[in-house]
Amino acid sequence: DVAEAVEKYAKYQQILDEGRILLYRSDGETVIMQYMIDHPFLQYDRHLVDHMMAGMLTYSRNLTGIDLQCREVMFVHDAPADISEYKRLFKCTPRFGSEINALTFDDAYLRLPILQPNRELLIVLERYAQEVLVRLRHDDSHTGKTRRMIIDVLRGSVPSIRSIASKMNMSVRNL
C-alpha cells in the first residue's frame, strides 16, 4: 500500500538527496506530507519546492492510478502573480506564505494499493538501499571525509578551501 511506499521513500531518500527531506504524519483523518530543505549547500528556492511538491503529487497519482485530490496545499514562499497552473495541478487553491511546504490528503490515501507491486524486486532494492546507507554513513575515503568536513564547516557560512584543508591537516594542493 501507499503507506509502505511513503515510509520507505522517507527512510531511503538520503541516498538520492540528503538535502531534501520528506516527513509524513497522519492524525487518523488527514495525512500531511511535508517537504523541507535541510542542507548547508541548498538555499530555499521556490522553483525547487514547486518541482518537489508537484513531483510528490504526480508520483502518488502514478503509483495508485488515482487522480488524487489534495485537501490542502501549502507553500512557504509568496504566491506568484498567476496561480492558475497551481490550481490545475493540485486541484485546489494553494495557501502561500505558510509555515511549511506540504500536501494534505484524506487518511484513506495511505491505504490505497500500489498499481503493480513487485515484492521480489522490493526485497532486492531494499537490501541494496540498506547497504548504500551503511556505506554513506561510514565512508572513510578521502572524498567521504572531505564531504563530511565541508558539511560540518558550512553551518551558516561558506568556508574557504584553505579552512577545509587546515581542518583536515592537509595542504590546499593535496585536498
PDB file of C-alpha atoms in Angstrom:
ATOM      1  CA  ASP A   1       0.000   0.000   0.000  1.00  0.00           C
ATOM      2  CA  VAL A   2       0.931   3.668  -0.226  1.00  0.00           C
ATOM      3  CA  ALA A   3       1.826   3.880   3.475  1.00  0.00           C
ATOM      4  CA  GLU A   4       4.644   1.372   2.962  1.00  0.00           C
ATOM      5  CA  ALA A   5       5.890   3.174  -0.146  1.00  0.00           C
ATOM      6  CA  VAL A   6       5.916   6.579   1.586  1.00  0.00           C
ATOM      7  CA  GLU A   7       7.629   5.115   4.637  1.00  0.00           C
ATOM      8  CA  LYS A   8      10.375   3.534   2.515  1.00  0.00           C
ATOM      9  CA  TYR A   9      10.821   6.718   0.488  1.00  0.00           C
ATOM     10  CA  ALA A  10      11.241   8.759   3.662  1.00  0.00           C
ATOM     11  CA  LYS A  11      13.722   6.180   5.014  1.00  0.00           C
ATOM     12  CA  TYR A  12      15.912   5.938   1.913  1.00  0.00           C
ATOM     13  CA  GLN A  13      15.593   9.416   0.387  1.00  0.00           C
ATOM     14  CA  GLN A  14      19.039  10.472   1.608  1.00  0.00           C
ATOM     15  CA  ILE A  15      20.578   8.050  -0.890  1.00  0.00           C
ATOM     16  CA  LEU A  16      19.276  10.253  -3.670  1.00  0.00           C
ATOM     17  CA  ASP A  17      19.441  13.599  -1.949  1.00  0.00           C
ATOM     18  CA  GLU A  18      20.490  14.282   1.611  1.00  0.00           C
ATOM     19  CA  GLY A  19      19.366  17.904   1.498  1.00  0.00           C
ATOM     20  CA  ARG A  20      15.679  17.380   0.834  1.00  0.00           C
ATOM     21  CA  ILE A  21      13.530  15.736   3.439  1.00  0.00           C
ATOM     22  CA  LEU A  22      10.036  14.287   3.227  1.00  0.00           C
ATOM     23  CA  LEU A  23       8.225  13.966   6.528  1.00  0.00           C
ATOM     24  CA  TYR A  24       4.793  12.486   6.752  1.00  0.00           C
ATOM     25  CA  ARG A  25       2.330  12.022   9.544  1.00  0.00           C
ATOM     26  CA  SER A  26      -1.276  11.077   9.970  1.00  0.00           C
ATOM     27  CA  ASP A  27      -3.733  12.043  12.678  1.00  0.00           C
ATOM     28  CA  GLY A  28      -6.163   9.316  11.601  1.00  0.00           C
ATOM     29  CA  GLU A  29      -8.137  11.654   9.359  1.00  0.00           C
ATOM     30  CA  THR A  30      -5.523  13.628   7.430  1.00  0.00           C
ATOM     31  CA  VAL A  31      -2.108  12.746   6.045  1.00  0.00           C
ATOM     32  CA  ILE A  32       0.420  15.567   5.891  1.00  0.00           C
ATOM     33  CA  MET A  33       3.388  15.129   3.550  1.00  0.00           C
ATOM     34  CA  GLN A  34       5.828  17.911   4.412  1.00  0.00           C
ATOM     35  CA  TYR A  35       8.759  18.817   2.199  1.00  0.00           C
ATOM     36  CA  MET A  36      11.810  20.515   3.715  1.00  0.00           C
ATOM     37  CA  ILE A  37      15.227  21.655   2.528  1.00  0.00           C
ATOM     38  CA  ASP A  38      17.848  20.959   5.178  1.00  0.00           C
ATOM     39  CA  HIS A  39      21.318  21.185   3.748  1.00  0.00           C
ATOM     40  CA  PRO A  40      24.039  23.808   4.052  1.00  0.00           C
ATOM     41  CA  PHE A  41      24.605  23.863   0.273  1.00  0.00           C
ATOM     42  CA  LEU A  42      20.967  24.399  -0.659  1.00  0.00           C
ATOM     43  CA  GLN A  43      19.176  27.696  -0.274  1.00  0.00           C
ATOM     44  CA  TYR A  44      15.381  27.930  -0.345  1.00  0.00           C
ATOM     45  CA  ASP A  45      14.365  28.015  -3.976  1.00  0.00           C
ATOM     46  CA  ARG A  46      10.717  28.446  -4.932  1.00  0.00           C
ATOM     47  CA  HIS A  47      11.208  26.576  -8.190  1.00  0.00           C
ATOM     48  CA  LEU A  48      12.822  23.604  -6.446  1.00  0.00           C
ATOM     49  CA  VAL A  49       9.999  23.472  -3.897  1.00  0.00           C
ATOM     50  CA  ASP A  50       7.332  23.742  -6.616  1.00  0.00           C
ATOM     51  CA  HIS A  51       9.049  20.935  -8.520  1.00  0.00           C
ATOM     52  CA  MET A  52       9.277  18.643  -5.494  1.00  0.00           C
ATOM     53  CA  MET A  53       5.692  19.262  -4.377  1.00  0.00           C
ATOM     54  CA  ALA A  54       4.302  18.719  -7.883  1.00  0.00           C
ATOM     55  CA  GLY A  55       6.519  15.640  -8.201  1.00  0.00           C
ATOM     56  CA  MET A  56       5.231  14.138  -4.934  1.00  0.00           C
ATOM     57  CA  LEU A  57       1.644  14.523  -6.096  1.00  0.00           C
ATOM     58  CA  THR A  58       2.302  13.281  -9.646  1.00  0.00           C
ATOM     59  CA  TYR A  59       4.238  10.281  -8.349  1.00  0.00           C
ATOM     60  CA  SER A  60       1.406   9.482  -5.924  1.00  0.00           C
ATOM     61  CA  ARG A  61      -1.100   9.599  -8.760  1.00  0.00           C
ATOM     62  CA  ASN A  62       1.064   7.357 -10.946  1.00  0.00           C
ATOM     63  CA  LEU A  63       1.694   4.932  -8.089  1.00  0.00           C
ATOM     64  CA  THR A  64      -2.012   4.441  -7.397  1.00  0.00           C
ATOM     65  CA  GLY A  65      -3.612   5.141 -10.770  1.00  0.00           C
ATOM     66  CA  ILE A  66      -5.987   7.520  -8.992  1.00  0.00           C
ATOM     67  CA  ASP A  67      -6.321  11.229  -9.708  1.00  0.00           C
ATOM     68  CA  LEU A  68      -5.755  12.144  -6.054  1.00  0.00           C
ATOM     69  CA  GLN A  69      -7.344  15.252  -4.652  1.00  0.00           C
ATOM     70  CA  CYS A  70      -5.338  17.223  -2.081  1.00  0.00           C
ATOM     71  CA  ARG A  71      -7.247  18.562   0.887  1.00  0.00           C
ATOM     72  CA  GLU A  72      -4.792  21.411   1.128  1.00  0.00           C
ATOM     73  CA  VAL A  73      -1.501  22.502  -0.419  1.00  0.00           C
ATOM     74  CA  MET A  74       0.802  24.864   1.471  1.00  0.00           C
ATOM     75  CA  PHE A  75       3.887  26.744   0.331  1.00  0.00           C
ATOM     76  CA  VAL A  76       6.302  28.830   2.394  1.00  0.00           C
ATOM     77  CA  HIS A  77       7.018  31.188  -0.487  1.00  0.00           C
ATOM     78  CA  ASP A  78       4.771  34.003  -1.630  1.00  0.00           C
ATOM     79  CA  ALA A  79       2.241  33.439  -4.370  1.00  0.00           C
ATOM     80  CA  PRO A  80       3.333  34.137  -7.924  1.00  0.00           C
ATOM     81  CA  ALA A  81       1.323  36.604  -9.978  1.00  0.00           C
ATOM     82  CA  ASP A  82      -0.640  33.791 -11.669  1.00  0.00           C
ATOM     83  CA  ILE A  83      -1.616  30.708  -9.650  1.00  0.00           C
ATOM     84  CA  SER A  84      -3.825  29.086 -12.317  1.00  0.00           C
ATOM     85  CA  GLU A  85      -1.292  26.310 -13.006  1.00  0.00           C
ATOM     86  CA  TYR A  86      -1.105  25.525  -9.283  1.00  0.00           C
ATOM     87  CA  LYS A  87      -4.897  25.225  -9.149  1.00  0.00           C
ATOM     88  CA  ARG A  88      -4.934  22.998 -12.232  1.00  0.00           C
ATOM     89  CA  LEU A  89      -2.266  20.620 -10.959  1.00  0.00           C
ATOM     90  CA  PHE A  90      -3.208  20.441  -7.283  1.00  0.00           C
ATOM     91  CA  LYS A  91      -6.996  20.676  -7.885  1.00  0.00           C
ATOM     92  CA  CYS A  92      -7.384  23.164  -5.034  1.00  0.00           C
ATOM     93  CA  THR A  93      -6.270  26.702  -4.242  1.00  0.00           C
ATOM     94  CA  PRO A  94      -2.857  26.528  -2.563  1.00  0.00           C
ATOM     95  CA  ARG A  95      -2.064  28.554   0.518  1.00  0.00           C
ATOM     96  CA  PHE A  96       1.091  30.636   0.075  1.00  0.00           C
ATOM     97  CA  GLY A  97       3.133  32.261   2.843  1.00  0.00           C
ATOM     98  CA  SER A  98       2.559  29.205   5.042  1.00  0.00           C
ATOM     99  CA  GLU A  99       4.917  27.971   7.761  1.00  0.00           C
ATOM    100  CA  ILE A 100       5.563  24.700   5.896  1.00  0.00           C
ATOM    101  CA  ASN A 101       5.591  23.226   2.394  1.00  0.00           C
ATOM    102  CA  ALA A 102       3.070  20.392   2.496  1.00  0.00           C
ATOM    103  CA  LEU A 103       0.413  18.379   0.744  1.00  0.00           C
ATOM    104  CA  THR A 104      -2.501  17.064   2.779  1.00  0.00           C
ATOM    105  CA  PHE A 105      -4.745  14.139   1.834  1.00  0.00           C
ATOM    106  CA  ASP A 106      -7.533  12.114   3.386  1.00  0.00           C
ATOM    107  CA  ASP A 107      -6.052   9.379   5.578  1.00  0.00           C
ATOM    108  CA  ALA A 108      -7.538   6.760   3.227  1.00  0.00           C
ATOM    109  CA  TYR A 109      -4.728   7.696   0.818  1.00  0.00           C
ATOM    110  CA  LEU A 110      -2.262   5.654   2.897  1.00  0.00           C
ATOM    111  CA  ARG A 111      -4.362   2.519   2.462  1.00  0.00           C
ATOM    112  CA  LEU A 112      -4.553   2.710  -1.330  1.00  0.00           C
ATOM    113  CA  PRO A 113      -2.925  -0.205  -3.137  1.00  0.00           C
ATOM    114  CA  ILE A 114       0.092   0.221  -5.394  1.00  0.00           C
ATOM    115  CA  LEU A 115      -0.846  -0.456  -9.035  1.00  0.00           C
ATOM    116  CA  GLN A 116       1.848  -3.018  -9.828  1.00  0.00           C
ATOM    117  CA  PRO A 117       3.622  -4.103  -6.653  1.00  0.00           C
ATOM    118  CA  ASN A 118       6.604  -6.426  -7.013  1.00  0.00           C
ATOM    119  CA  ARG A 119       7.635  -7.904  -3.653  1.00  0.00           C
ATOM    120  CA  GLU A 120      10.664  -9.712  -5.062  1.00  0.00           C
ATOM    121  CA  LEU A 121      12.060  -6.525  -6.583  1.00  0.00           C
ATOM    122  CA  LEU A 122      11.296  -4.621  -3.373  1.00  0.00           C
ATOM    123  CA  ILE A 123      13.369  -7.107  -1.353  1.00  0.00           C
ATOM    124  CA  VAL A 124      16.349  -6.778  -3.719  1.00  0.00           C
ATOM    125  CA  LEU A 125      16.173  -2.981  -3.895  1.00  0.00           C
ATOM    126  CA  GLU A 126      15.686  -2.552  -0.167  1.00  0.00           C
ATOM    127  CA  ARG A 127      18.668  -4.779   0.613  1.00  0.00           C
ATOM    128  CA  TYR A 128      20.781  -2.686  -1.775  1.00  0.00           C
ATOM    129  CA  ALA A 129      19.462   0.592  -0.289  1.00  0.00           C
ATOM    130  CA  GLN A 130      20.412  -0.566   3.209  1.00  0.00           C
ATOM    131  CA  GLU A 131      23.940  -1.382   2.009  1.00  0.00           C
ATOM    132  CA  VAL A 132      24.274   2.042   0.387  1.00  0.00           C
ATOM    133  CA  LEU A 133      23.102   3.784   3.575  1.00  0.00           C
ATOM    134  CA  VAL A 134      25.728   1.927   5.607  1.00  0.00           C
ATOM    135  CA  ARG A 135      28.427   2.935   3.102  1.00  0.00           C
ATOM    136  CA  LEU A 136      27.302   6.567   3.156  1.00  0.00           C
ATOM    137  CA  ARG A 137      27.424   6.701   6.942  1.00  0.00           C
ATOM    138  CA  HIS A 138      30.816   5.016   7.188  1.00  0.00           C
ATOM    139  CA  ASP A 139      32.644   6.392   4.174  1.00  0.00           C
ATOM    140  CA  ASP A 140      36.227   6.782   5.401  1.00  0.00           C
ATOM    141  CA  SER A 141      37.599   7.553   1.957  1.00  0.00           C
ATOM    142  CA  HIS A 142      39.297  10.867   1.356  1.00  0.00           C
ATOM    143  CA  THR A 143      36.223  12.065  -0.529  1.00  0.00           C
ATOM    144  CA  GLY A 144      33.889  10.973   2.269  1.00  0.00           C
ATOM    145  CA  LYS A 145      35.952  12.698   4.946  1.00  0.00           C
ATOM    146  CA  THR A 146      36.212  15.875   2.866  1.00  0.00           C
ATOM    147  CA  ARG A 147      32.476  15.873   2.207  1.00  0.00           C
ATOM    148  CA  ARG A 148      31.630  15.492   5.924  1.00  0.00           C
ATOM    149  CA  MET A 149      34.154  18.188   6.863  1.00  0.00           C
ATOM    150  CA  ILE A 150      32.672  20.664   4.371  1.00  0.00           C
ATOM    151  CA  ILE A 151      29.152  19.965   5.608  1.00  0.00           C
ATOM    152  CA  ASP A 152      30.217  20.430   9.243  1.00  0.00           C
ATOM    153  CA  VAL A 153      32.047  23.683   8.496  1.00  0.00           C
ATOM    154  CA  LEU A 154      29.293  25.073   6.273  1.00  0.00           C
ATOM    155  CA  ARG A 155      26.785  25.582   9.046  1.00  0.00           C
ATOM    156  CA  GLY A 156      25.958  29.206   8.389  1.00  0.00           C
ATOM    157  CA  SER A 157      28.791  30.299   6.087  1.00  0.00           C
ATOM    158  CA  VAL A 158      30.803  29.281   3.062  1.00  0.00           C
ATOM    159  CA  PRO A 159      34.264  28.074   4.115  1.00  0.00           C
ATOM    160  CA  SER A 160      37.387  28.689   2.117  1.00  0.00           C
ATOM    161  CA  ILE A 161      39.322  25.786   0.672  1.00  0.00           C
ATOM    162  CA  ARG A 162      42.140  26.859   2.977  1.00  0.00           C
ATOM    163  CA  SER A 163      39.993  26.424   6.098  1.00  0.00           C
ATOM    164  CA  ILE A 164      38.829  22.962   4.997  1.00  0.00           C
ATOM    165  CA  ALA A 165      42.397  21.892   4.222  1.00  0.00           C
ATOM    166  CA  SER A 166      43.564  23.202   7.595  1.00  0.00           C
ATOM    167  CA  LYS A 167      40.865  21.285   9.479  1.00  0.00           C
ATOM    168  CA  MET A 168      41.939  18.121   7.670  1.00  0.00           C
ATOM    169  CA  ASN A 169      45.633  18.774   8.370  1.00  0.00           C
ATOM    170  CA  MET A 170      46.364  18.939   4.653  1.00  0.00           C
ATOM    171  CA  SER A 171      47.653  21.410   2.155  1.00  0.00           C
ATOM    172  CA  VAL A 172      45.252  23.066  -0.264  1.00  0.00           C
ATOM    173  CA  ARG A 173      47.071  21.344  -3.103  1.00  0.00           C
ATOM    174  CA  ASN A 174      46.620  17.859  -1.595  1.00  0.00           C
ATOM    175  CA  LEU A 175      42.964  18.456  -0.798  1.00  0.00           C
TER     176      LEU A 175
END
